[in-house]
Coordinates of C-alpha atoms and ligand atoms in Angstrom, one line a residue:
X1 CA 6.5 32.2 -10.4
X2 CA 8.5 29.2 -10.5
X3 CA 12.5 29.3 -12.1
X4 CA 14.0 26.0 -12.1
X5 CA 15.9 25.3 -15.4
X6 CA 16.1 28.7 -15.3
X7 CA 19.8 30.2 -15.4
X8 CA 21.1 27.1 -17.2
X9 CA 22.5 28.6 -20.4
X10 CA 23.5 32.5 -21.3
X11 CA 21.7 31.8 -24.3
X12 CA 18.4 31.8 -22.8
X13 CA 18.8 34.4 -20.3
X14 CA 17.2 37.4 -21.4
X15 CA 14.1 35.6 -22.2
X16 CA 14.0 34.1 -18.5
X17 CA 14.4 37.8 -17.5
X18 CA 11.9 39.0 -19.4
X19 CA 9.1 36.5 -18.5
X20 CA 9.7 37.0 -14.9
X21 CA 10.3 41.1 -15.3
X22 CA 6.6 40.7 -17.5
X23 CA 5.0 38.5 -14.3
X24 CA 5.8 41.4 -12.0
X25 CA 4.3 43.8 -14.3
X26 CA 1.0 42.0 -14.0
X27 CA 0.8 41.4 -10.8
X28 CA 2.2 38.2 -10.2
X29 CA 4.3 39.0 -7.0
X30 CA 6.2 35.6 -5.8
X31 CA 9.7 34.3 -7.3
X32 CA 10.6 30.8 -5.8
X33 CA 13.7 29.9 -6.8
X34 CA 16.6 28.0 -5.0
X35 CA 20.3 27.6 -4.4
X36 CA 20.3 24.7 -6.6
X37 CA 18.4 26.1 -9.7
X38 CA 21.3 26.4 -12.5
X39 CA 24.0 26.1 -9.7
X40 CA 22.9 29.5 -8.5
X41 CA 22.0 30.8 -12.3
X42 CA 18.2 31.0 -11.3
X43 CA 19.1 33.0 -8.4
X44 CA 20.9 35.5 -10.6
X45 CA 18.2 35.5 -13.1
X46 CA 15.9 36.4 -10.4
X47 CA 18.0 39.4 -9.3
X48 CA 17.8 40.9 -12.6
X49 CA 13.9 40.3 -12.5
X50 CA 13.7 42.1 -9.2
X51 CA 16.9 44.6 -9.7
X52 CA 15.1 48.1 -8.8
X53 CA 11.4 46.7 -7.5
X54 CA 12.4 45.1 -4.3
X55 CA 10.2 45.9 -2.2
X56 CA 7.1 44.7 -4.9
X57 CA 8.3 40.9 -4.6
X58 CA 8.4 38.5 -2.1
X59 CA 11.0 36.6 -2.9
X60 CA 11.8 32.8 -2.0
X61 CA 14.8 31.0 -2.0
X62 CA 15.9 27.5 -0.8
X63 CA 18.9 26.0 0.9
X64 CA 20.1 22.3 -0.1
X65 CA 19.8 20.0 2.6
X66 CA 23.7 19.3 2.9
X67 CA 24.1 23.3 3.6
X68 CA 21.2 23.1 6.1
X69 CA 23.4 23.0 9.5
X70 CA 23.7 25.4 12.0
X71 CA 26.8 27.7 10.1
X72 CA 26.1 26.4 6.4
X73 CA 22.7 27.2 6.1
X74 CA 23.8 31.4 7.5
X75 CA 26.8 31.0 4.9
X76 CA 24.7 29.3 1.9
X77 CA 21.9 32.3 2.4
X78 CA 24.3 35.1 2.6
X79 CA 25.5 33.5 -1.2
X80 CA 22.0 33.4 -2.2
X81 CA 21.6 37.0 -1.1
X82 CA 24.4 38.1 -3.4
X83 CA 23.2 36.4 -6.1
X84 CA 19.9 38.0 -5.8
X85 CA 21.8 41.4 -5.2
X86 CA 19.5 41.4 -2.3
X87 CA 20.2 41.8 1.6
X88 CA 16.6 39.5 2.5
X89 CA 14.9 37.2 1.7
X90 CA 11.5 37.1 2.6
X91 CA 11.3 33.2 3.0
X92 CA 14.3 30.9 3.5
X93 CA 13.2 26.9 2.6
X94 CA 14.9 24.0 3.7
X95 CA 14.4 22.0 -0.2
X96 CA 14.1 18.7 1.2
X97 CA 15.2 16.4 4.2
X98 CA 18.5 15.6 4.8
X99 CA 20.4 13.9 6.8
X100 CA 21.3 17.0 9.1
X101 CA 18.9 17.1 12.3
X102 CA 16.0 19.9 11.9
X103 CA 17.1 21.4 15.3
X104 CA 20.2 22.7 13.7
X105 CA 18.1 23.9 10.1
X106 CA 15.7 25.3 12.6
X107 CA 18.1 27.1 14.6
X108 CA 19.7 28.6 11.8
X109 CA 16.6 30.2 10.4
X110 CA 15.9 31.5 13.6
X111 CA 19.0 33.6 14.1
X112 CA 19.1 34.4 10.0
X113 CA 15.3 35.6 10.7
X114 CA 16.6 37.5 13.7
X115 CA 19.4 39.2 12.1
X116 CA 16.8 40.1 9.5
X117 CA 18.4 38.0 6.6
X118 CA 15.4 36.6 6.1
X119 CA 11.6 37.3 7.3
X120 CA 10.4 33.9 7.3
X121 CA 11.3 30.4 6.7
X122 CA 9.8 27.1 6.0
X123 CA 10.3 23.6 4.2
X124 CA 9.7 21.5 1.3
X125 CA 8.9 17.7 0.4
X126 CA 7.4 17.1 3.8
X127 CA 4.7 15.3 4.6
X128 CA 2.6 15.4 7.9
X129 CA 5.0 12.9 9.6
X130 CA 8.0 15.5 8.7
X131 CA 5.9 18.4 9.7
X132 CA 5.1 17.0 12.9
X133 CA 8.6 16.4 13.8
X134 CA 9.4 19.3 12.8
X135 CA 6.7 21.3 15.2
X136 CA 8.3 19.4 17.9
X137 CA 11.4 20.7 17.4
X138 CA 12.2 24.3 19.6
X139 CA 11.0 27.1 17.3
X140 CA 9.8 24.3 14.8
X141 CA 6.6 25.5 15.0
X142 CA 7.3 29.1 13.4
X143 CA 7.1 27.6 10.1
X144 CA 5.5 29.9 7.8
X145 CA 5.5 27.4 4.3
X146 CA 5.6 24.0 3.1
X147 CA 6.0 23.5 -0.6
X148 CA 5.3 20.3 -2.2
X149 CA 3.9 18.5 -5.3
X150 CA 0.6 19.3 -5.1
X151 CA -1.9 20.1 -9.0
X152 CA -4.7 18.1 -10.2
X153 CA -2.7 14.8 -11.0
X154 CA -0.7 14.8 -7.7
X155 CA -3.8 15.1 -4.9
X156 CA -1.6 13.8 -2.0
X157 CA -1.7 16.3 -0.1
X158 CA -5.7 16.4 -0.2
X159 CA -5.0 13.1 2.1
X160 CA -4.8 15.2 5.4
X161 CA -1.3 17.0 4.8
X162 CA -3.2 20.6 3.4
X163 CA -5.2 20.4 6.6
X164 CA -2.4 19.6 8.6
X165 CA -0.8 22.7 7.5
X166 CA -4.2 24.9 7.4
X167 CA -4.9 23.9 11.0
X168 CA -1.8 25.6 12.5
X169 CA -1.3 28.3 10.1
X170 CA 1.5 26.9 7.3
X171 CA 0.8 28.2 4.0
X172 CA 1.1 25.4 1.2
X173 CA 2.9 26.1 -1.8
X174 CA 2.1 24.1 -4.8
X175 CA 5.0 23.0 -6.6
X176 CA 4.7 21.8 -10.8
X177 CA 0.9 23.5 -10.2
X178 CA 0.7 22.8 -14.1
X179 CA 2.2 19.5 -14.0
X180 CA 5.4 20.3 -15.3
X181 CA 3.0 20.9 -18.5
X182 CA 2.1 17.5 -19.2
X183 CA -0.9 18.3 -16.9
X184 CA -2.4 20.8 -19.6
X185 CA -2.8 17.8 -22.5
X186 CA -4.8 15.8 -20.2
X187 CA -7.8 15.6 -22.3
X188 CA -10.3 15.9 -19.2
X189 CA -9.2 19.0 -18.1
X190 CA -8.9 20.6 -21.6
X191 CA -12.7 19.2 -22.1
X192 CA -13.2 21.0 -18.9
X193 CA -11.6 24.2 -19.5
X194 CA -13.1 24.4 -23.1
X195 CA -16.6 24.3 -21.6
X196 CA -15.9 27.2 -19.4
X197 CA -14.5 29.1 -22.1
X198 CA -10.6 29.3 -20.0
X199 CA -7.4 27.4 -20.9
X200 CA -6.3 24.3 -19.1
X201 CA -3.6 26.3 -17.6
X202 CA -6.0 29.0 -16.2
X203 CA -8.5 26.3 -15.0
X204 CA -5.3 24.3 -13.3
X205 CA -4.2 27.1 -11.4
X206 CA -7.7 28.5 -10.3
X207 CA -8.2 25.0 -8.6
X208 CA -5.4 25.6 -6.5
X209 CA -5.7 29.0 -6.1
X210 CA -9.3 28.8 -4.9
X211 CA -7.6 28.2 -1.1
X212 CA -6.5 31.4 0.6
X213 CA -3.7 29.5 2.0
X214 CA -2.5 27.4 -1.2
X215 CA 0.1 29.5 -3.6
X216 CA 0.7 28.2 -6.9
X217 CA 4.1 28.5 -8.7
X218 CA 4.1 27.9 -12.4
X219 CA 7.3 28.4 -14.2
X220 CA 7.6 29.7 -17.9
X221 CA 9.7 31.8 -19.5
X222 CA 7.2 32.4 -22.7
X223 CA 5.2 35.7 -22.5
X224 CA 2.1 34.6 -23.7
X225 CA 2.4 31.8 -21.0
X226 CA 2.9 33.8 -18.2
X227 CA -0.1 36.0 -19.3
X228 CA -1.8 32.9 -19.2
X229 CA -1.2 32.2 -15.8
X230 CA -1.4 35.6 -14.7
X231 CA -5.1 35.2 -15.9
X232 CA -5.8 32.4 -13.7
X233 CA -5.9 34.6 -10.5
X234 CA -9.3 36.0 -12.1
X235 CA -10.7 32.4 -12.7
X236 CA -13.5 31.4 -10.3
X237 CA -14.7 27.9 -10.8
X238 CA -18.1 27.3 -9.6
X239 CA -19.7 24.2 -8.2
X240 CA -20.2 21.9 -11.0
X241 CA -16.5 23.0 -11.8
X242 CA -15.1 21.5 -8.9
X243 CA -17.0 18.7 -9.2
X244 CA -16.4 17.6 -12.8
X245 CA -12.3 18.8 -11.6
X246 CA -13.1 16.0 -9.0
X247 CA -14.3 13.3 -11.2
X248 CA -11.7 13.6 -13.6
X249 CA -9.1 13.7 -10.7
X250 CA -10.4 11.9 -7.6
X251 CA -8.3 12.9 -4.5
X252 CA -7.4 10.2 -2.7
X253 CA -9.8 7.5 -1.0
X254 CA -6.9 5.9 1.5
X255 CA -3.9 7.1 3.1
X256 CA -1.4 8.5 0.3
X257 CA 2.1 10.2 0.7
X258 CA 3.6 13.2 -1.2
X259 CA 5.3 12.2 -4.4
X260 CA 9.1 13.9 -4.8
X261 CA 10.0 15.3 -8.2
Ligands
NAP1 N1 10.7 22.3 -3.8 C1 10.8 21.4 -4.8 O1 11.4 20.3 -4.6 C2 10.4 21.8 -6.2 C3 10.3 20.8 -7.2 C4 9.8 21.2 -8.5 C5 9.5 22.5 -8.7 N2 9.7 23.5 -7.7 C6 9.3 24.9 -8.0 O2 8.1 25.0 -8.6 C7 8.2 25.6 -9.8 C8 7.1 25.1 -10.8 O3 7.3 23.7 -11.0 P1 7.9 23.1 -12.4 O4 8.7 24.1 -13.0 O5 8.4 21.8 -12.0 O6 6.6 22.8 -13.2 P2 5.3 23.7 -13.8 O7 5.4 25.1 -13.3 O8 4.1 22.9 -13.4 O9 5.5 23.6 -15.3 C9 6.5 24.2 -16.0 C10 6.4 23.8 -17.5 O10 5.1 24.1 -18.0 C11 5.2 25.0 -19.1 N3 4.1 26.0 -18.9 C12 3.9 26.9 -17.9 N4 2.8 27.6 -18.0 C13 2.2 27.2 -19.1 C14 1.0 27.5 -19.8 N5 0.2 28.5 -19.4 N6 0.7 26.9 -21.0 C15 1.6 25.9 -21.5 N7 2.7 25.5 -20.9 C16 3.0 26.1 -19.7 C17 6.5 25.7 -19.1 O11 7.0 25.9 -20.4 P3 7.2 27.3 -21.0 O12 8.4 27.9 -20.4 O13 7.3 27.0 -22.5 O14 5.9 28.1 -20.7 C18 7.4 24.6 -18.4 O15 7.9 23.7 -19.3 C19 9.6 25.4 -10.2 O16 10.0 26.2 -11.3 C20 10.3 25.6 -8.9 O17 10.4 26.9 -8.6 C21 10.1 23.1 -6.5

């Protein structure tokens, strides 16, 4: 489960609580959330979600690129532990590029992973070019995650960047898997999902899901929403699926970069 905008106003923070706190119930067992979400307000939602079931979510977190050196990035995750009234996290991402060299990022998450602040780390908004610099940095190549932009209108990363990542083991998560919502009034893909008797959310989130090593994170804070997506993990498309999926949104035919939201 996604959780930007979430944490922005008092006003709407039980509701944020209790669509997270409903998405653990039902299995869904990700947060992604990040330093920057609500100036640290998404991380404290969170930490009510996951006050008292720890151990049941895997929680993410992400550190801006200007905290990303060598001492911020240990000093920014210990904040983002507090907020999350949590002492790990089990993946630390670097949100974007910055203008702070990787070797320092890298070498942070290293000694944060060894001191156990954190189990894993990875990045976000890199493409294969990033990704490659970024295995040729020392320890660059224990990344575990790569998030980007990546649902049935955004395909760039169908160019060669998901089999970049599959190839040496980097799990991609799909960032705005429903397309921030504007994805589900395409008029294809609720054709589509009609047909198979699903929502256009469910059917959305199945097409990612269908990889072992993609992980979609769709952000809502409505209940019947959230059950929504919860039912996509139960989705199997079949063949003529995919294909009809494909012919309403071709991947791409030439080289193509990620897109940045
Ligand atoms: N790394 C990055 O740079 C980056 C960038 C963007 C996002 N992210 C992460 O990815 C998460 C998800 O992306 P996102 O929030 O941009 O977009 P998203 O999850 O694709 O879409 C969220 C929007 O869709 C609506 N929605 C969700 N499920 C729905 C459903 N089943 N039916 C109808 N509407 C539905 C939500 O409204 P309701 O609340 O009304 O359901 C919300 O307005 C973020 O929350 C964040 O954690 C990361």
């Amino acid at each position: 489960m996604g959780t930007w905008h979430m944490g922005e106003s008092e006003r709407n923070r039980a509701r944020e609580v209790a669509a997270l706190s409903l998405g653990l119930d039902l299995g869904m067992t990700l947060i992604d959330t990040a330093e920057m979400y609500g100036d640290g307000g998404a991380e404290r939602v969170s930490g009510e979600a996951i006050a008292g079931r720890r151990e049941q979510v895997f929680v993410v977190s992400k550190v801006y690129p200007h905290n990303a050196g060598a001492k911020s990035a240990i000093a920014a995750c210990k904040r983002s532990l507090a907020r999350l009234g949590t002492d790990y996290l089990d993946c630390y991402l670097l949100h974007w590029r910055g203008r702070i060299p990787l070797e320092e990022t890298v070498h942070a998450f290293t000694q944060l992973a060894r001191d156990g602040l954190i189990r894993s780390w990875g990045v976000s908004n890199f493409d294969v070019d990033d990704m490659e610099e970024l295995f040729d940095v020392p320890g660059g190549a224990a990344c575990a995650v790569n998030q980007v932009l990546y649902n049935l209108s955004e395909r760039a990363a169908d160019w060669k960047l998901l089999e970049w990542c599959r190839a040496r083991g980097v799990a991609l998560m799909a960032y705005s898997p429903v397309g921030q919502g504007d994805l589900l009034r395409h008029r294809a893909l609720t054709r589509i999902a009609q047909a198979l008797g699903r929502t256009s959310a469910q059917v959305a989130l199945a097409w990612l899901l269908r990889h072992d090593d993609v992980i979609a994170i769709p952000q809502s804070s409505d209940p019947a929403h959230v059950r929504d997506n919860r039912a996509a993990a139960d989705v199997v498309l079949d063949a003529p699926a995919l294909a009809a999926l494909d012919a309403a949104f071709p991947p791409p035919r030439q080289p193509t970069t990620i897109s940045v939201i």
